Structure formats: structure tokens, C-alpha cells
Tab-separated table of C-alpha atoms in Angstrom:
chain	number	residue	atom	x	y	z
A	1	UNK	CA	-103.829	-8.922	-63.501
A	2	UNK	CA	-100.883	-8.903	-61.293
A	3	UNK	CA	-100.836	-12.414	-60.103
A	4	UNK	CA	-99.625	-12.959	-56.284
A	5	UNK	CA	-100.239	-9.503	-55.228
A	6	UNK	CA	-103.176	-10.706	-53.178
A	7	UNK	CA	-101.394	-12.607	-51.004
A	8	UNK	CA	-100.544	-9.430	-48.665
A	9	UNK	CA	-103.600	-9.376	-45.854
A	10	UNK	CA	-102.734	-13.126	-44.780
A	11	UNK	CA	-99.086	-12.823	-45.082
A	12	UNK	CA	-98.637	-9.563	-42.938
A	13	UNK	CA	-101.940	-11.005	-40.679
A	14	UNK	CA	-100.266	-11.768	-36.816
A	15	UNK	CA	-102.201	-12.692	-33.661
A	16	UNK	CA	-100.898	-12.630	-30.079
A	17	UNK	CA	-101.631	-14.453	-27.180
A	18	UNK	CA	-99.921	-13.482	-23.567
A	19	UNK	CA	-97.732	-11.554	-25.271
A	20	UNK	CA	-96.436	-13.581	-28.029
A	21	UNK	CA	-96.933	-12.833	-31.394
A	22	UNK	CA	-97.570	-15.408	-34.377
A	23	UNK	CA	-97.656	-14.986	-38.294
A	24	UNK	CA	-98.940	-19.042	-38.468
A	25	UNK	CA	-102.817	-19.964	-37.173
A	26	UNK	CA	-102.473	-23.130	-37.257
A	27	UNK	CA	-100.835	-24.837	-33.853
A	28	UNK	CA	-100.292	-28.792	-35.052
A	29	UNK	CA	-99.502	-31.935	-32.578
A	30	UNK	CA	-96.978	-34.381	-32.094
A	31	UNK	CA	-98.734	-37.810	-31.957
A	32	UNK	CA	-100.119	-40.388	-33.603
A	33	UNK	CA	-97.169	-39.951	-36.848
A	34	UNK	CA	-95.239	-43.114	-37.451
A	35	UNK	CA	-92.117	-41.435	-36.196
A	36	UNK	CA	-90.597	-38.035	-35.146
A	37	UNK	CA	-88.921	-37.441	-38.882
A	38	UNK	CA	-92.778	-37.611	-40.317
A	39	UNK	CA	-93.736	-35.111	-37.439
A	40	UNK	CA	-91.427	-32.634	-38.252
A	41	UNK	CA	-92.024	-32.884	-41.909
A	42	UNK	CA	-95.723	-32.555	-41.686
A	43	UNK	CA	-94.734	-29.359	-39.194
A	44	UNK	CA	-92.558	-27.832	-42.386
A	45	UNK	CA	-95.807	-27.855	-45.049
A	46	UNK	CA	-98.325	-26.541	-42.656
A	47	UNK	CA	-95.797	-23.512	-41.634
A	48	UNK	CA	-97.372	-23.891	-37.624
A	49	UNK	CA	-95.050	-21.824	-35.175
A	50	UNK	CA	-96.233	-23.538	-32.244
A	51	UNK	CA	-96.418	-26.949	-31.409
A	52	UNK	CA	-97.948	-29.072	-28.889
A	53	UNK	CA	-96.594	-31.708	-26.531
A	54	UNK	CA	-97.893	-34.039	-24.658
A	55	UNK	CA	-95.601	-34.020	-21.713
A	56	UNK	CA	-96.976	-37.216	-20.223
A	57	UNK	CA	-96.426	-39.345	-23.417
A	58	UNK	CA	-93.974	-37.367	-25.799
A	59	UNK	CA	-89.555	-38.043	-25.050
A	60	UNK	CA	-87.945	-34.426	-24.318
A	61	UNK	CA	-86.237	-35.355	-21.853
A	62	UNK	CA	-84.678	-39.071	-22.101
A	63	UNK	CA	-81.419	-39.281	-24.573
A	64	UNK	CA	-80.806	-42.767	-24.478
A	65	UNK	CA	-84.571	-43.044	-26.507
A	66	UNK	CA	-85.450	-40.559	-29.367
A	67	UNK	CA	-86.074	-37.514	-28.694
A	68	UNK	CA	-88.334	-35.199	-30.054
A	69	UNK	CA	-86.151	-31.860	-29.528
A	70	UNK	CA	-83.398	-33.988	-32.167
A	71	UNK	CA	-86.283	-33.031	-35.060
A	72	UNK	CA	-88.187	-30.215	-34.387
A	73	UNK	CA	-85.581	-27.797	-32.618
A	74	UNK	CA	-87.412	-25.775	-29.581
A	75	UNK	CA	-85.449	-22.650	-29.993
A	76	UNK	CA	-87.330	-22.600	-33.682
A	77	UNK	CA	-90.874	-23.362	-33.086
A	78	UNK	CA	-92.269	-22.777	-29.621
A	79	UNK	CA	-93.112	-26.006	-27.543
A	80	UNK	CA	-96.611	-26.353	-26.144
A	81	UNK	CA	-96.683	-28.379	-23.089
A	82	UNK	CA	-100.054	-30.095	-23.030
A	83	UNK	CA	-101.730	-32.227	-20.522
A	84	UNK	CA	-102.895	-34.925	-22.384
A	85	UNK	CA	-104.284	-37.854	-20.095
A	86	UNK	CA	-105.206	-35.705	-17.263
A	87	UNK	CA	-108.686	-36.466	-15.453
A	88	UNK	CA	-108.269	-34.356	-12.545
A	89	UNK	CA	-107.009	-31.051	-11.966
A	90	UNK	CA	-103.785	-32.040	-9.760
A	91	UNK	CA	-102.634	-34.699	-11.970
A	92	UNK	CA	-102.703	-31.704	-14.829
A	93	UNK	CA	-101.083	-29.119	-12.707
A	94	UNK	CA	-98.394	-31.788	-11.281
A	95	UNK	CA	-97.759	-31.995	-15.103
A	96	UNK	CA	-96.986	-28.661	-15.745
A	97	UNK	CA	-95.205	-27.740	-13.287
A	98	UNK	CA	-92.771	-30.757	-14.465
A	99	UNK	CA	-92.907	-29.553	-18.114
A	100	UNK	CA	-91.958	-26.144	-16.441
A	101	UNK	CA	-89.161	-27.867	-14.597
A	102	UNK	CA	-87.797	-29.659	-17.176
A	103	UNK	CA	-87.908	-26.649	-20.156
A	104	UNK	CA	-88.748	-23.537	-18.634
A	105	UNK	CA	-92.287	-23.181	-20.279
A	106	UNK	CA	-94.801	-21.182	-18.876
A	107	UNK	CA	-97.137	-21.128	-21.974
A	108	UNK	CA	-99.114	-24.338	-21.265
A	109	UNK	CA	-102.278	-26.063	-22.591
A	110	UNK	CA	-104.710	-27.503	-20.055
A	111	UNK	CA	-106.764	-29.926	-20.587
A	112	UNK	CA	-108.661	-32.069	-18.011
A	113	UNK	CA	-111.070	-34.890	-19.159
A	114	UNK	CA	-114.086	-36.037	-17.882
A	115	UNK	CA	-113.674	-39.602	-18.909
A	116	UNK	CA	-111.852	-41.730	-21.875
A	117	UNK	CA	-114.803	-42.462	-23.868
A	118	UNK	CA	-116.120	-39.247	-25.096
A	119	UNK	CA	-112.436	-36.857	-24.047
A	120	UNK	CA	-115.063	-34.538	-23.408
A	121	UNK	CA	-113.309	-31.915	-20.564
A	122	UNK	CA	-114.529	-31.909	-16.944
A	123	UNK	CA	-115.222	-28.336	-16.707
A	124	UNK	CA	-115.314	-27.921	-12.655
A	125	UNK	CA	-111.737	-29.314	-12.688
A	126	UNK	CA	-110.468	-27.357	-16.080
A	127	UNK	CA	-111.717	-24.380	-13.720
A	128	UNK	CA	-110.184	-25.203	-10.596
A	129	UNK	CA	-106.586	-26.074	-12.407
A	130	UNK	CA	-106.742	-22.879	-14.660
A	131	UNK	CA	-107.419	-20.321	-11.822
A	132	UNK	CA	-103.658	-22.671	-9.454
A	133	UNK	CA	-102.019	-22.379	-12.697
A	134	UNK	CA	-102.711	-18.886	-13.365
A	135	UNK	CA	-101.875	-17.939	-9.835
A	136	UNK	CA	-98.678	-19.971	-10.201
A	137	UNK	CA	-97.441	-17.624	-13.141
A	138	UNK	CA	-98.312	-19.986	-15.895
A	139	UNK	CA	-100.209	-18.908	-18.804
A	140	UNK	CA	-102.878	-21.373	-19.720
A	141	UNK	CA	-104.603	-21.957	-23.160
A	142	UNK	CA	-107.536	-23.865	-21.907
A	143	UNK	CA	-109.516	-26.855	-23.481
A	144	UNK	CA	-113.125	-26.655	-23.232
A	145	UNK	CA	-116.740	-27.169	-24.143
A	146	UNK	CA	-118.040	-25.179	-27.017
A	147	UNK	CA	-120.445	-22.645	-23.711
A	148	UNK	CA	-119.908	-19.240	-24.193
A	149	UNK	CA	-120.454	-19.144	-20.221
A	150	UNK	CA	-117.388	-21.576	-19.440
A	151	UNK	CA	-115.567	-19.680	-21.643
A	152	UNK	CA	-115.488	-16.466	-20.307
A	153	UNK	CA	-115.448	-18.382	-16.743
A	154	UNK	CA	-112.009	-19.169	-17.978
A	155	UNK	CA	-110.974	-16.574	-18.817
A	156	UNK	CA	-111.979	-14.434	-15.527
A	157	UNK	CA	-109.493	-17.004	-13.839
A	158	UNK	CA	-106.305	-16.813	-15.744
A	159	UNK	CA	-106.722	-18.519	-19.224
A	160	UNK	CA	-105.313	-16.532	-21.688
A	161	UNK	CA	-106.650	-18.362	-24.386
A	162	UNK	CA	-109.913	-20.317	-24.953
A	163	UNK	CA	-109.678	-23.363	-27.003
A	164	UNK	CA	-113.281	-24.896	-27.332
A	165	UNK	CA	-113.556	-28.418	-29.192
A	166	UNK	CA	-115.746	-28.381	-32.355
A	167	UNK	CA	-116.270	-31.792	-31.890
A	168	UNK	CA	-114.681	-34.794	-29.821
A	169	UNK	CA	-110.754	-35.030	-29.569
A	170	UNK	CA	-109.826	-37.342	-32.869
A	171	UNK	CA	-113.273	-37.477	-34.512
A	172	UNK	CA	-112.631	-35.664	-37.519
A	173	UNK	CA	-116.402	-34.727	-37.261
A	174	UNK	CA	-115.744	-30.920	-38.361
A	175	UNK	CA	-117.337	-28.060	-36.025
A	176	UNK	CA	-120.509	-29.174	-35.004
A	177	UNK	CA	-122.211	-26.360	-33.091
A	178	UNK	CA	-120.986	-23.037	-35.191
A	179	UNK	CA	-123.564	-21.200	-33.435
A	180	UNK	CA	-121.927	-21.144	-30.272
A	181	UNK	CA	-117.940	-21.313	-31.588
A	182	UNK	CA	-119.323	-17.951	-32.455
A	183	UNK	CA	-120.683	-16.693	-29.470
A	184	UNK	CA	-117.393	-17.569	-27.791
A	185	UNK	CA	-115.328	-15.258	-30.404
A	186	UNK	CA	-117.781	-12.455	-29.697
A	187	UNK	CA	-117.492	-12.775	-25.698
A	188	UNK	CA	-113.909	-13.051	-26.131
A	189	UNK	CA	-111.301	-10.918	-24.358
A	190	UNK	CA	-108.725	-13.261	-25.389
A	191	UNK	CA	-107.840	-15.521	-28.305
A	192	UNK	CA	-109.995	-18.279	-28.945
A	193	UNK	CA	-108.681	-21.186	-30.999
A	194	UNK	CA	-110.970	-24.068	-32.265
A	195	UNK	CA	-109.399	-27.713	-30.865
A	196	UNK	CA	-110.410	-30.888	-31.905
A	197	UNK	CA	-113.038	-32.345	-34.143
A	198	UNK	CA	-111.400	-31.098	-37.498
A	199	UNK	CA	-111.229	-33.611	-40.204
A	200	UNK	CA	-109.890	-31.429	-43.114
A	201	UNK	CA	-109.102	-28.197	-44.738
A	202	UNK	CA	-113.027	-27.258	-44.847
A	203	UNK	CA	-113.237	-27.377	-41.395
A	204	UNK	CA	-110.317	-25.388	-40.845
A	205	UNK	CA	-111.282	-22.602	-42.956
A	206	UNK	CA	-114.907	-22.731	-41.497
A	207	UNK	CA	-113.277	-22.580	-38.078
A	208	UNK	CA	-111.704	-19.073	-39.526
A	209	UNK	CA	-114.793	-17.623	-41.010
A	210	UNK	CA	-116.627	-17.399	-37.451
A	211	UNK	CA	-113.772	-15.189	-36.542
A	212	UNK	CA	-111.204	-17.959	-34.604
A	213	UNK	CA	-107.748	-16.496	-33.857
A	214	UNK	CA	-106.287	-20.450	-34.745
A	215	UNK	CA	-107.100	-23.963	-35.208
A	216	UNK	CA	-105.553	-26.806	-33.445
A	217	UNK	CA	-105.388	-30.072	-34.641
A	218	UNK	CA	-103.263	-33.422	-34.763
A	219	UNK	CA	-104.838	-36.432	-36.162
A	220	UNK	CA	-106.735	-34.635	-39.119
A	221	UNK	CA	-102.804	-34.595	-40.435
A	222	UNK	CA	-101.284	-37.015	-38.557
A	223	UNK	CA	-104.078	-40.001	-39.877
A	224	UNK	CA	-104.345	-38.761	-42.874
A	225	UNK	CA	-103.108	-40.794	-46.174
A	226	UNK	CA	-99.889	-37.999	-46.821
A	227	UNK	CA	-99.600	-36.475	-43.736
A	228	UNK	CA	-97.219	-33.793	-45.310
A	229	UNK	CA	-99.792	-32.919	-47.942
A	230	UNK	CA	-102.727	-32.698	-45.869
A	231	UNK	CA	-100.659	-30.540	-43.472
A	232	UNK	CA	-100.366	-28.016	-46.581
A	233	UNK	CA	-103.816	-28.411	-46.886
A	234	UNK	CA	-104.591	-27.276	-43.838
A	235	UNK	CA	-102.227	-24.417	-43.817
A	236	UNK	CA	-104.318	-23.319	-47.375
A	237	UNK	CA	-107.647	-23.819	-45.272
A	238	UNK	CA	-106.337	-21.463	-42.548
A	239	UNK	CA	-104.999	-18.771	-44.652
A	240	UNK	CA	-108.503	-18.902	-46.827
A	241	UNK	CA	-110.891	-19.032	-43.706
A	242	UNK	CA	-109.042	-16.124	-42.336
A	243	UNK	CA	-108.932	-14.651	-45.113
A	244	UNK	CA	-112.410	-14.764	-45.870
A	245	UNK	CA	-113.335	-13.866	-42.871
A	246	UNK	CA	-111.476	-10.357	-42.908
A	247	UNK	CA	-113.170	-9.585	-46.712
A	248	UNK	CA	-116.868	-9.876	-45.224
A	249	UNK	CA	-118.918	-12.157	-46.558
A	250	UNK	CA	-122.244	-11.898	-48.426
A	251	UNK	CA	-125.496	-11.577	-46.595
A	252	UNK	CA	-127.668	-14.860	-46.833
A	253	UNK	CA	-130.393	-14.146	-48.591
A	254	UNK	CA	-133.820	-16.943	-49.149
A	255	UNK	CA	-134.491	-16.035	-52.342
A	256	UNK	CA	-132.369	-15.576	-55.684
A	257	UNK	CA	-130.820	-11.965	-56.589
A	258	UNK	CA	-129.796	-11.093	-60.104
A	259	UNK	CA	-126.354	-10.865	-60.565
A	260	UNK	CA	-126.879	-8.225	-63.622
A	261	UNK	CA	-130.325	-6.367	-62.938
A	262	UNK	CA	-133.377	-7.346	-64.501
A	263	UNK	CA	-134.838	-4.229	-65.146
A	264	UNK	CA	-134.445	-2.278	-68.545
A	265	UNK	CA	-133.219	-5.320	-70.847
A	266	UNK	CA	-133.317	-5.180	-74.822
């Protein structure tokens, strides 16, 4: 039965966004691990390409203090400046354009919050700083509310990547409104990655059934019991969601249908 040579569709499977192409789906975080050496562990079994960090909150910069550049090496695995803690949009674009500053990046995520309760994001700012950053030259993947309308909003100004939350940042809740994570994907002109709200490797893979280019996630790994297991797991949930996704699945049907027909039996 040839076992292993069914591997091929997610193994020679790429997406792109502005221009950059990726074998991996799954973008992973730096926070919340008990150190950097976990981090970069947990990085190794999930087999992400791209990570994200928070520029406000994560050491690149100062050597007298760990650094996070000492354990996952930048020049390997492509750096995701985020704006974590931003509530308005000129505190998130004075952000990036430090985090462009200090490491030349230009591929950025944005997110702007409404308030620290909920981490929902304030869409009139996410707006306003995606359409300076755009102009600016950087190329924003935007945090936002699961509304197909925002979304393509976004995307008319610059993002070049739409990143709606299945549920709030850190919840571990799993995708909560599938209907319109799927209205997104078919509005889409760009890649559209579900952040925050996953809790495991089912809501990964569910993420990749409705058609997601990625998931991004940090505390479904970084809480979890062994991170660097769960990080595999979630690399397996990717591959099969995507996987999945590309075979077709069955029609849902209300009633029951025969696997062997019924009709001319002994």
C-alpha cells in the first residue's frame, strides 16, 4: 500500500503573501514560554517559518539582557514585528517604524485594540494605521474582526494579508463564527490567516478546512502542558485541515446514505 507516498500535496503545498513564499501555515509567537530556549524549541516541532514579535515587549535589541535573536536566528525564520499593546493607530505605527529602524522589516503585523478586556481590535484605527503604513512602504498583515466588510476595507488600503480572530486573543475558545471566517476567504484578494482564539489542533485544522491560507497562534502552545508537543500537534492539525480542505469534502446530507446500496441484496 505504499506507505508515505501520500504525504506529497502538503509537502510541495506553498502560499505567498507580498511576495514571499512559505512551505509552513502555521506562523507561532514568542510569549508567554518560560524562557527563549522553550520558544525556540516549540518553533522546531511545529516547523513555522515565520514568527511573530512583539516589538514593544520582546529583547532584539538590548545585549546586556537575553536576547531573542541568540535562539531563534532571524536570517533562518523570518521575524514578524507585531504591535502588541497598541490602542491607537500612532502608538502602532510609531512601533513599526522602530521595528523597521532597528531590523529592516517591512513585513509587519498590525494590530490596534479597542480596549484590554476583550483585545477585541478598534477597527476605525486598524483602518486608519493600515492605509499610513501602507503608504509608508510597509506591508501590513492586519488583525481584525471576523466582517467580511472590514476585511476587504483592509485590504483596499494596503493590507496584504487579513488575519481575522476566531475568537478573543488567548481564549483558546476555537473559531466561533465559521460562517463568516468563510465569507472572508471567499472575498479575499489576499491571504487570510485565522489569529487568535485557537485552543488546539482541532481548531487549527478547522481553521484550514474553510479554506485559510495559515493559522496564527501563541498561547494554544505556549500554555499548553508540553509546549513542544502541542506545537507538533498543531503543525499535524495544519497539514490535515489543509489537506482536507484541497481533497473536497463530502456533501452534508440530513438523512443516512448506504454506504453499499440497498437495492438487489441476496
Amino acid at each position: 500500500m505504499g506507505g508515505g507516498d501520500h504525504a506529497g500535496p502538503v509537502a510541495q503545498d506553498t502560499w505567498t503573501v507580498a511576495g514571499r513564499t512559505f512551505r509552513s501555515r502555521l506562523i507561532v509567537g514568542t510569549g508567554k514560554y518560560k524562557d527563549f530556549a522553550q520558544n525556540a524549541a516549540a518553533l522546531e516541532a511545529s516547523g513555522a517559518e515565520i514568527v511573530t514579535v512583539a516589538v514593544r515587549r520582546v529583547n532584539v535589541s538590548d545585549r546586556n539582557a537575553p536576547m531573542l535573536t541568540d535562539f531563534i536566528d532571524p536570517k533562518k525564520v523570518t521575524y514578524l514585528p507585531n504591535t502588541a499593546g497598541c490602542f491607537d493607530a500612532e502608538s502602532a505605527i510609531r512601533t513599526l517604524r522602530l521595528a523597521r529602524e532597528a531590523g529592516g522589516w517591512d513585513l509587519v503585523k498590525l494590530e490596534v485594540l479597542g480596549e484590554a478586556k476583550t483585545l477585541y481590535p478598534d477597527m476605525v484605527e486598524t483602518l486608519r494605521a493600515t492605509e499610513v503604513l501602507a503608504k509608508e512602504g510597509f506591508l501590513p498583515m492586519v488583525y481584525c474582526v471576523d466582517d467580511p466588510i472590514a476585511a476587504k476595507r483592509l485590504e483596499n488600503v494596503g493590507a496584504v494579508a487579513i488575519m481575522p480572530l476566531g475568537a478573543p486573543i488567548g481564549s483558546g475558545l476555537g473559531i466561533q463564527n465559521q460562517v463568516t471566517i468563510r465569507l472572508i476567504v471567499e472575498g479575499a484578494g489576499v491571504p487570510v490567516l485565522v489569529d487568535a482564539g485557537v485552543g488546539t489542533a482541532s481548531d487549527a485544522a478547522a481553521a484550514m478546512e474553510l479554506g485559510c491560507d495559515g493559522v496564527l497562534m501563541n498561547t494554544a502552545i505556549a500554555e499548553a502542558k508540553d509546549p513542544i508537543m502541542m506545537a507538533a500537534a498543531m503543525k499535524a492539525g495544519v497539514e490535515a485541515g489543509r489537506l482536507a480542505y484541497l481533497a473536497g469534502r463530502m456533501g452534508k446530507r440530513r438523512y443516512a446514505d448506504p454506504s453499499s446500496p440497498l437495492s438487489g441484496l441476496i
